[in-house]
PDB file of C-alpha atoms in Angstrom:
ATOM      1  CA  GLU G   1       5.597   9.704 -20.378  1.00  0.00           C
ATOM      2  CA  THR G   2       6.873  11.436 -17.297  1.00  0.00           C
ATOM      3  CA  GLY G   3       7.788  10.291 -13.802  1.00  0.00           C
ATOM      4  CA  VAL G   4       7.676   6.650 -12.844  1.00  0.00           C
ATOM      5  CA  THR G   5       5.444   4.225 -14.698  1.00  0.00           C
ATOM      6  CA  GLN G   6       4.505   0.670 -13.795  1.00  0.00           C
ATOM      7  CA  THR G   7       2.885  -2.137 -15.733  1.00  0.00           C
ATOM      8  CA  PRO G   8       0.614  -3.904 -15.370  1.00  0.00           C
ATOM      9  CA  ARG G   9      -1.554  -1.886 -13.026  1.00  0.00           C
ATOM     10  CA  HIS G  10      -3.488  -4.958 -11.933  1.00  0.00           C
ATOM     11  CA  LEU G  11      -2.473  -8.613 -11.958  1.00  0.00           C
ATOM     12  CA  VAL G  12      -4.204 -11.788 -10.870  1.00  0.00           C
ATOM     13  CA  MET G  13      -2.114 -14.937 -10.824  1.00  0.00           C
ATOM     14  CA  GLY G  14      -2.238 -18.474  -9.530  1.00  0.00           C
ATOM     15  CA  MET G  15       0.378 -19.844  -7.189  1.00  0.00           C
ATOM     16  CA  THR G  16       2.078 -21.814  -9.959  1.00  0.00           C
ATOM     17  CA  ASN G  17       2.269 -18.939 -12.446  1.00  0.00           C
ATOM     18  CA  LYS G  18       5.320 -16.917 -13.426  1.00  0.00           C
ATOM     19  CA  LYS G  19       4.824 -13.235 -14.091  1.00  0.00           C
ATOM     20  CA  SER G  20       6.910 -10.072 -14.156  1.00  0.00           C
ATOM     21  CA  LEU G  21       6.249  -6.538 -13.026  1.00  0.00           C
ATOM     22  CA  LYS G  22       7.854  -3.715 -14.948  1.00  0.00           C
ATOM     23  CA  CYS G  23       8.905  -0.267 -13.819  1.00  0.00           C
ATOM     24  CA  GLU G  24      10.335   2.551 -15.877  1.00  0.00           C
ATOM     25  CA  GLN G  25      11.553   5.918 -14.660  1.00  0.00           C
ATOM     26  CA  HIS G  26      11.848   8.975 -16.890  1.00  0.00           C
ATOM     27  CA  LEU G  27      13.546  11.220 -14.318  1.00  0.00           C
ATOM     28  CA  GLY G  28      17.199  10.482 -15.009  1.00  0.00           C
ATOM     29  CA  HIS G  29      17.649   8.992 -11.554  1.00  0.00           C
ATOM     30  CA  ASN G  30      20.393   6.546 -10.602  1.00  0.00           C
ATOM     31  CA  ALA G  31      18.577   4.423  -8.027  1.00  0.00           C
ATOM     32  CA  MET G  32      15.414   2.342  -8.149  1.00  0.00           C
ATOM     33  CA  TYR G  33      13.424   0.524  -5.499  1.00  0.00           C
ATOM     34  CA  TRP G  34      10.745  -2.088  -5.020  1.00  0.00           C
ATOM     35  CA  TYR G  35       8.337  -1.746  -2.102  1.00  0.00           C
ATOM     36  CA  LYS G  36       5.484  -3.904  -0.911  1.00  0.00           C
ATOM     37  CA  GLN G  37       2.419  -2.214   0.527  1.00  0.00           C
ATOM     38  CA  SER G  38       0.005  -4.470   2.365  1.00  0.00           C
ATOM     39  CA  ALA G  39      -3.139  -3.483   4.174  1.00  0.00           C
ATOM     40  CA  LYS G  40      -2.507  -2.421   7.759  1.00  0.00           C
ATOM     41  CA  LYS G  41       1.295  -2.399   7.361  1.00  0.00           C
ATOM     42  CA  PRO G  42       3.825   0.329   6.632  1.00  0.00           C
ATOM     43  CA  LEU G  43       5.634   0.346   3.320  1.00  0.00           C
ATOM     44  CA  GLU G  44       8.152  -2.491   3.223  1.00  0.00           C
ATOM     45  CA  LEU G  45      11.363  -1.999   1.282  1.00  0.00           C
ATOM     46  CA  MET G  46      12.173  -5.084  -0.787  1.00  0.00           C
ATOM     47  CA  PHE G  47      15.076  -4.223  -3.075  1.00  0.00           C
ATOM     48  CA  VAL G  48      17.324  -1.298  -3.860  1.00  0.00           C
ATOM     49  CA  TYR G  49      19.382  -0.841  -6.996  1.00  0.00           C
ATOM     50  CA  SER G  50      21.935   1.913  -7.282  1.00  0.00           C
ATOM     51  CA  LEU G  51      23.769   2.398 -10.572  1.00  0.00           C
ATOM     52  CA  GLU G  52      22.207  -0.890 -11.685  1.00  0.00           C
ATOM     53  CA  GLU G  53      23.761  -2.866  -8.845  1.00  0.00           C
ATOM     54  CA  ARG G  54      21.699  -4.337  -6.045  1.00  0.00           C
ATOM     55  CA  VAL G  55      22.759  -2.650  -2.826  1.00  0.00           C
ATOM     56  CA  GLU G  56      20.077  -3.879  -0.497  1.00  0.00           C
ATOM     57  CA  ASN G  57      17.850  -6.906  -0.194  1.00  0.00           C
ATOM     58  CA  ASN G  58      15.689  -6.895   2.873  1.00  0.00           C
ATOM     59  CA  SER G  59      15.517 -10.668   3.327  1.00  0.00           C
ATOM     60  CA  VAL G  60      12.901 -11.066   0.653  1.00  0.00           C
ATOM     61  CA  PRO G  61      11.852 -14.645  -0.242  1.00  0.00           C
ATOM     62  CA  SER G  62      13.506 -16.057  -3.335  1.00  0.00           C
ATOM     63  CA  ARG G  63      10.146 -16.309  -5.107  1.00  0.00           C
ATOM     64  CA  PHE G  64      10.697 -12.584  -5.781  1.00  0.00           C
ATOM     65  CA  SER G  65      13.574 -11.942  -8.168  1.00  0.00           C
ATOM     66  CA  PRO G  66      14.523  -8.405  -9.204  1.00  0.00           C
ATOM     67  CA  GLU G  67      16.304  -7.385 -12.363  1.00  0.00           C
ATOM     68  CA  CYS G  68      17.737  -4.004 -13.274  1.00  0.00           C
ATOM     69  CA  PRO G  69      19.059  -4.042 -16.859  1.00  0.00           C
ATOM     70  CA  ASN G  70      19.760  -0.294 -16.928  1.00  0.00           C
ATOM     71  CA  SER G  71      19.210   2.795 -14.819  1.00  0.00           C
ATOM     72  CA  SER G  72      15.749   3.421 -16.269  1.00  0.00           C
ATOM     73  CA  HIS G  73      14.186  -0.025 -15.989  1.00  0.00           C
ATOM     74  CA  LEU G  74      13.442  -2.333 -13.112  1.00  0.00           C
ATOM     75  CA  PHE G  75      11.664  -5.663 -13.126  1.00  0.00           C
ATOM     76  CA  LEU G  76      10.285  -7.894 -10.412  1.00  0.00           C
ATOM     77  CA  HIS G  77       9.967 -11.510 -11.499  1.00  0.00           C
ATOM     78  CA  LEU G  78       7.373 -13.494  -9.593  1.00  0.00           C
ATOM     79  CA  HIS G  79       7.316 -17.267  -9.262  1.00  0.00           C
ATOM     80  CA  THR G  80       5.352 -19.649  -7.073  1.00  0.00           C
ATOM     81  CA  LEU G  81       3.806 -16.903  -4.999  1.00  0.00           C
ATOM     82  CA  GLN G  82       1.595 -17.384  -1.974  1.00  0.00           C
ATOM     83  CA  PRO G  83      -1.757 -15.754  -1.239  1.00  0.00           C
ATOM     84  CA  GLU G  84      -0.118 -13.622   1.466  1.00  0.00           C
ATOM     85  CA  ASP G  85       1.966 -12.020  -1.283  1.00  0.00           C
ATOM     86  CA  SER G  86      -1.151 -10.245  -2.499  1.00  0.00           C
ATOM     87  CA  ALA G  87      -0.427  -6.534  -2.104  1.00  0.00           C
ATOM     88  CA  LEU G  88       0.329  -3.319  -3.918  1.00  0.00           C
ATOM     89  CA  TYR G  89       3.861  -3.385  -5.324  1.00  0.00           C
ATOM     90  CA  LEU G  90       5.362   0.038  -5.692  1.00  0.00           C
ATOM     91  CA  CYS G  91       8.396   1.068  -7.657  1.00  0.00           C
ATOM     92  CA  ALA G  92      10.302   4.233  -6.823  1.00  0.00           C
ATOM     93  CA  SER G  93      13.348   6.053  -8.093  1.00  0.00           C
ATOM     94  CA  SER G  94      15.689   8.666  -6.673  1.00  0.00           C
ATOM     95  CA  GLN G  95      18.912  10.492  -7.363  1.00  0.00           C
ATOM     96  CA  ARG G  96      21.477   9.262  -4.872  1.00  0.00           C
ATOM     97  CA  ALA G  97      23.697  12.298  -4.567  1.00  0.00           C
ATOM     98  CA  GLY G  98      23.800  12.741  -0.826  1.00  0.00           C
ATOM     99  CA  PRO G  99      21.749  12.631   2.340  1.00  0.00           C
ATOM    100  CA  GLN G 100      18.937  14.749   0.910  1.00  0.00           C
ATOM    101  CA  GLU G 101      17.183  12.327  -1.350  1.00  0.00           C
ATOM    102  CA  THR G 102      13.568  12.139  -2.346  1.00  0.00           C
ATOM    103  CA  GLN G 103      12.020   9.005  -3.783  1.00  0.00           C
ATOM    104  CA  TYR G 104       9.413   9.335  -6.475  1.00  0.00           C
ATOM    105  CA  PHE G 105       6.860   6.568  -6.731  1.00  0.00           C
ATOM    106  CA  GLY G 106       4.989   4.928  -9.527  1.00  0.00           C
ATOM    107  CA  PRO G 107       1.257   4.147  -9.315  1.00  0.00           C
ATOM    108  CA  GLY G 108       1.881   0.558  -8.268  1.00  0.00           C
ATOM    109  CA  THR G 109       0.766  -2.867  -9.438  1.00  0.00           C
ATOM    110  CA  ARG G 110      -2.126  -4.354  -7.504  1.00  0.00           C
ATOM    111  CA  LEU G 111      -1.350  -8.069  -7.255  1.00  0.00           C
ATOM    112  CA  LEU G 112      -3.797 -10.767  -6.251  1.00  0.00           C
ATOM    113  CA  VAL G 113      -2.504 -14.307  -5.775  1.00  0.00           C
ATOM    114  CA  LEU G 114      -5.150 -17.003  -5.833  1.00  0.00           C
TER     115      LEU G 114
ATOM    116  CA  GLY O   1       3.018 -16.214  14.334  1.00  0.00           C
ATOM    117  CA  GLU O   2       0.809 -13.651  12.683  1.00  0.00           C
ATOM    118  CA  SER O   3       1.454 -10.013  13.362  1.00  0.00           C
ATOM    119  CA  VAL O   4      -1.314  -7.883  14.755  1.00  0.00           C
ATOM    120  CA  GLY O   5      -2.760  -5.610  12.120  1.00  0.00           C
ATOM    121  CA  LEU O   6      -2.281  -1.909  12.570  1.00  0.00           C
ATOM    122  CA  HIS O   7      -5.238   0.417  12.828  1.00  0.00           C
ATOM    123  CA  LEU O   8      -4.467   3.334  10.548  1.00  0.00           C
ATOM    124  CA  PRO O   9      -4.889   6.594  12.483  1.00  0.00           C
ATOM    125  CA  THR O  10      -7.677   8.653  10.988  1.00  0.00           C
ATOM    126  CA  LEU O  11      -8.410  12.346  10.985  1.00  0.00           C
ATOM    127  CA  SER O  12     -11.671  13.910   9.843  1.00  0.00           C
ATOM    128  CA  VAL O  13     -11.830  17.632   9.188  1.00  0.00           C
ATOM    129  CA  GLN O  14     -14.412  20.014   7.810  1.00  0.00           C
ATOM    130  CA  GLU O  15     -13.709  21.497   4.421  1.00  0.00           C
ATOM    131  CA  GLY O  16     -12.017  24.867   4.870  1.00  0.00           C
ATOM    132  CA  ASP O  17     -10.550  24.038   8.261  1.00  0.00           C
ATOM    133  CA  ASN O  18      -6.850  23.505   8.877  1.00  0.00           C
ATOM    134  CA  SER O  19      -5.512  19.964   9.287  1.00  0.00           C
ATOM    135  CA  ILE O  20      -2.597  18.850  11.408  1.00  0.00           C
ATOM    136  CA  ILE O  21      -1.125  15.415  10.884  1.00  0.00           C
ATOM    137  CA  ASN O  22       1.455  14.209  13.352  1.00  0.00           C
ATOM    138  CA  CYS O  23       4.301  11.750  13.106  1.00  0.00           C
ATOM    139  CA  ALA O  24       6.790  10.436  15.641  1.00  0.00           C
ATOM    140  CA  TYR O  25      10.066   9.309  14.147  1.00  0.00           C
ATOM    141  CA  SER O  26      12.386   6.754  15.609  1.00  0.00           C
ATOM    142  CA  ASN O  27      15.994   7.566  14.766  1.00  0.00           C
ATOM    143  CA  SER O  28      17.628  10.543  16.442  1.00  0.00           C
ATOM    144  CA  ALA O  29      20.313  10.445  13.731  1.00  0.00           C
ATOM    145  CA  SER O  30      17.751  11.019  10.975  1.00  0.00           C
ATOM    146  CA  ASP O  31      18.549  14.235   9.175  1.00  0.00           C
ATOM    147  CA  TYR O  32      16.040  14.365   6.372  1.00  0.00           C
ATOM    148  CA  PHE O  33      12.283  14.048   6.519  1.00  0.00           C
ATOM    149  CA  ILE O  34       9.634  13.810   3.843  1.00  0.00           C
ATOM    150  CA  TRP O  35       5.857  13.891   3.751  1.00  0.00           C
ATOM    151  CA  TYR O  36       4.035  11.865   1.131  1.00  0.00           C
ATOM    152  CA  LYS O  37       0.383  11.836   0.121  1.00  0.00           C
ATOM    153  CA  GLN O  38      -1.222   8.666  -1.229  1.00  0.00           C
ATOM    154  CA  GLU O  39      -4.629   8.863  -2.847  1.00  0.00           C
ATOM    155  CA  SER O  40      -6.712   5.775  -3.389  1.00  0.00           C
ATOM    156  CA  GLY O  41      -5.369   3.685  -6.275  1.00  0.00           C
ATOM    157  CA  LYS O  42      -2.191   5.725  -6.636  1.00  0.00           C
ATOM    158  CA  GLY O  43       1.384   5.606  -5.438  1.00  0.00           C
ATOM    159  CA  PRO O  44       2.729   7.960  -2.755  1.00  0.00           C
ATOM    160  CA  GLN O  45       3.313  11.490  -4.005  1.00  0.00           C
ATOM    161  CA  PHE O  46       5.975  13.817  -2.595  1.00  0.00           C
ATOM    162  CA  ILE O  47       4.506  16.833  -0.778  1.00  0.00           C
ATOM    163  CA  ILE O  48       7.263  18.565   1.145  1.00  0.00           C
ATOM    164  CA  ASP O  49      10.574  17.823   2.831  1.00  0.00           C
ATOM    165  CA  ILE O  50      12.694  19.302   5.579  1.00  0.00           C
ATOM    166  CA  ARG O  51      16.252  18.898   6.726  1.00  0.00           C
ATOM    167  CA  SER O  52      17.205  18.556  10.367  1.00  0.00           C
ATOM    168  CA  ASN O  53      18.909  21.947  10.443  1.00  0.00           C
ATOM    169  CA  MET O  54      15.488  23.553  10.028  1.00  0.00           C
ATOM    170  CA  ASP O  55      12.428  23.511  12.265  1.00  0.00           C
ATOM    171  CA  LYS O  56       9.877  24.812   9.800  1.00  0.00           C
ATOM    172  CA  ARG O  57       9.355  24.814   6.082  1.00  0.00           C
ATOM    173  CA  GLN O  58       6.426  26.121   4.093  1.00  0.00           C
ATOM    174  CA  GLY O  59       5.020  25.122   0.767  1.00  0.00           C
ATOM    175  CA  GLN O  60       1.825  25.876  -1.031  1.00  0.00           C
ATOM    176  CA  ARG O  61      -0.901  25.463   1.642  1.00  0.00           C
ATOM    177  CA  VAL O  62       1.337  23.063   3.560  1.00  0.00           C
ATOM    178  CA  THR O  63       3.792  23.584   6.395  1.00  0.00           C
ATOM    179  CA  VAL O  64       6.070  21.014   7.961  1.00  0.00           C
ATOM    180  CA  LEU O  65       7.285  21.451  11.523  1.00  0.00           C
ATOM    181  CA  LEU O  66      10.162  19.507  13.009  1.00  0.00           C
ATOM    182  CA  ASN O  67      10.839  19.133  16.720  1.00  0.00           C
ATOM    183  CA  LYS O  68      14.084  17.214  17.095  1.00  0.00           C
ATOM    184  CA  THR O  69      13.955  17.324  20.877  1.00  0.00           C
ATOM    185  CA  VAL O  70      10.950  15.025  20.994  1.00  0.00           C
ATOM    186  CA  LYS O  71      11.479  13.462  17.541  1.00  0.00           C
ATOM    187  CA  HIS O  72       8.204  14.782  16.228  1.00  0.00           C
ATOM    188  CA  LEU O  73       7.169  15.885  12.785  1.00  0.00           C
ATOM    189  CA  SER O  74       3.903  17.474  11.756  1.00  0.00           C
ATOM    190  CA  LEU O  75       2.215  18.432   8.514  1.00  0.00           C
ATOM    191  CA  GLN O  76      -0.193  21.325   8.525  1.00  0.00           C
ATOM    192  CA  ILE O  77      -2.611  21.760   5.649  1.00  0.00           C
ATOM    193  CA  ALA O  78      -4.328  25.121   5.416  1.00  0.00           C
ATOM    194  CA  ALA O  79      -7.924  25.460   4.197  1.00  0.00           C
ATOM    195  CA  THR O  80      -8.363  21.735   3.705  1.00  0.00           C
ATOM    196  CA  GLN O  81     -10.110  20.754   0.478  1.00  0.00           C
ATOM    197  CA  PRO O  82     -11.891  17.534  -0.558  1.00  0.00           C
ATOM    198  CA  GLY O  83      -8.947  16.740  -2.826  1.00  0.00           C
ATOM    199  CA  ASP O  84      -6.748  16.542   0.264  1.00  0.00           C
ATOM    200  CA  SER O  85      -8.490  13.329   1.340  1.00  0.00           C
ATOM    201  CA  ALA O  86      -5.768  10.678   1.271  1.00  0.00           C
ATOM    202  CA  VAL O  87      -3.331   8.745   3.417  1.00  0.00           C
ATOM    203  CA  TYR O  88      -0.345  10.808   4.514  1.00  0.00           C
ATOM    204  CA  PHE O  89       3.013   9.196   5.295  1.00  0.00           C
ATOM    205  CA  CYS O  90       6.001  10.684   6.986  1.00  0.00           C
ATOM    206  CA  ALA O  91       9.405   9.275   6.114  1.00  0.00           C
ATOM    207  CA  GLU O  92      12.796   9.694   7.735  1.00  0.00           C
ATOM    208  CA  LYS O  93      16.294   9.199   6.451  1.00  0.00           C
ATOM    209  CA  GLY O  94      19.374   9.269   8.579  1.00  0.00           C
ATOM    210  CA  GLY O  95      23.070   8.671   8.704  1.00  0.00           C
ATOM    211  CA  GLU O  96      25.884  10.121   6.692  1.00  0.00           C
ATOM    212  CA  THR O  97      25.941   7.935   3.636  1.00  0.00           C
ATOM    213  CA  SER O  98      23.557   8.132   0.750  1.00  0.00           C
ATOM    214  CA  TYR O  99      22.763   4.457   1.109  1.00  0.00           C
ATOM    215  CA  ASP O 100      20.822   4.815   4.310  1.00  0.00           C
ATOM    216  CA  LYS O 101      17.338   3.684   3.598  1.00  0.00           C
ATOM    217  CA  VAL O 102      14.191   5.690   4.020  1.00  0.00           C
ATOM    218  CA  ILE O 103      11.892   4.531   6.806  1.00  0.00           C
ATOM    219  CA  PHE O 104       8.180   5.135   6.323  1.00  0.00           C
ATOM    220  CA  GLY O 105       5.623   5.601   9.047  1.00  0.00           C
ATOM    221  CA  PRO O 106       2.318   3.711   9.036  1.00  0.00           C
ATOM    222  CA  GLY O 107       0.355   6.632   7.634  1.00  0.00           C
ATOM    223  CA  THR O 108      -2.632   8.735   8.695  1.00  0.00           C
ATOM    224  CA  SER O 109      -5.887   8.715   6.779  1.00  0.00           C
ATOM    225  CA  LEU O 110      -7.342  12.189   6.268  1.00  0.00           C
ATOM    226  CA  SER O 111     -11.028  12.530   5.403  1.00  0.00           C
ATOM    227  CA  VAL O 112     -12.398  15.905   4.429  1.00  0.00           C
ATOM    228  CA  ILE O 113     -16.066  16.480   5.152  1.00  0.00           C
ATOM    229  CA  PRO O 114     -17.704  18.707   2.514  1.00  0.00           C
TER     230      PRO O 114
END
């Protein structure tokens, strides 16, 4: 596989469920990101990992828990979500080598919370 | 309270015509700009980028123009095709460290009329 892959592509879960989203990048990048994309809103940055360490957390509720076991994999653990958390969750990766940095996105996981 | 939903700007063009998508960016210190294309059901895809020391950059059928005086960015698509129908996002990145985050605009929806 090439680029950034995400699984599952679609997920429906109840508010009491626990699920995890997975992202894998095949680009040799050293940074990975989670974004939330809701209807009628710009992309919202949730988490940033650089060299497997979290460097940014944009005040995301604790019901979202990221995990980055290595530079190629990123997880988003979901627990006790709310219906307003329904959105497209996008993973991205980049090579953090300076100011000129392009993020490459996966196809996203479409999440519906009932 | 609830935030007011954004109305995504839309642009409709006839197949074969040129398209111009505009973006106003917010940070005068931003020194790197990217255009992304997002087709329905997919993640954003990199199209073209430009650094602040340039005012124009051309790719295949696309041109990005940067006007730092008025903090304006535009994407020109030549001979627009049905496959160009998508939402287009501009993104800006500023500062002098590689940890400055990328800020995405709300997007413009382009519809190509066959």
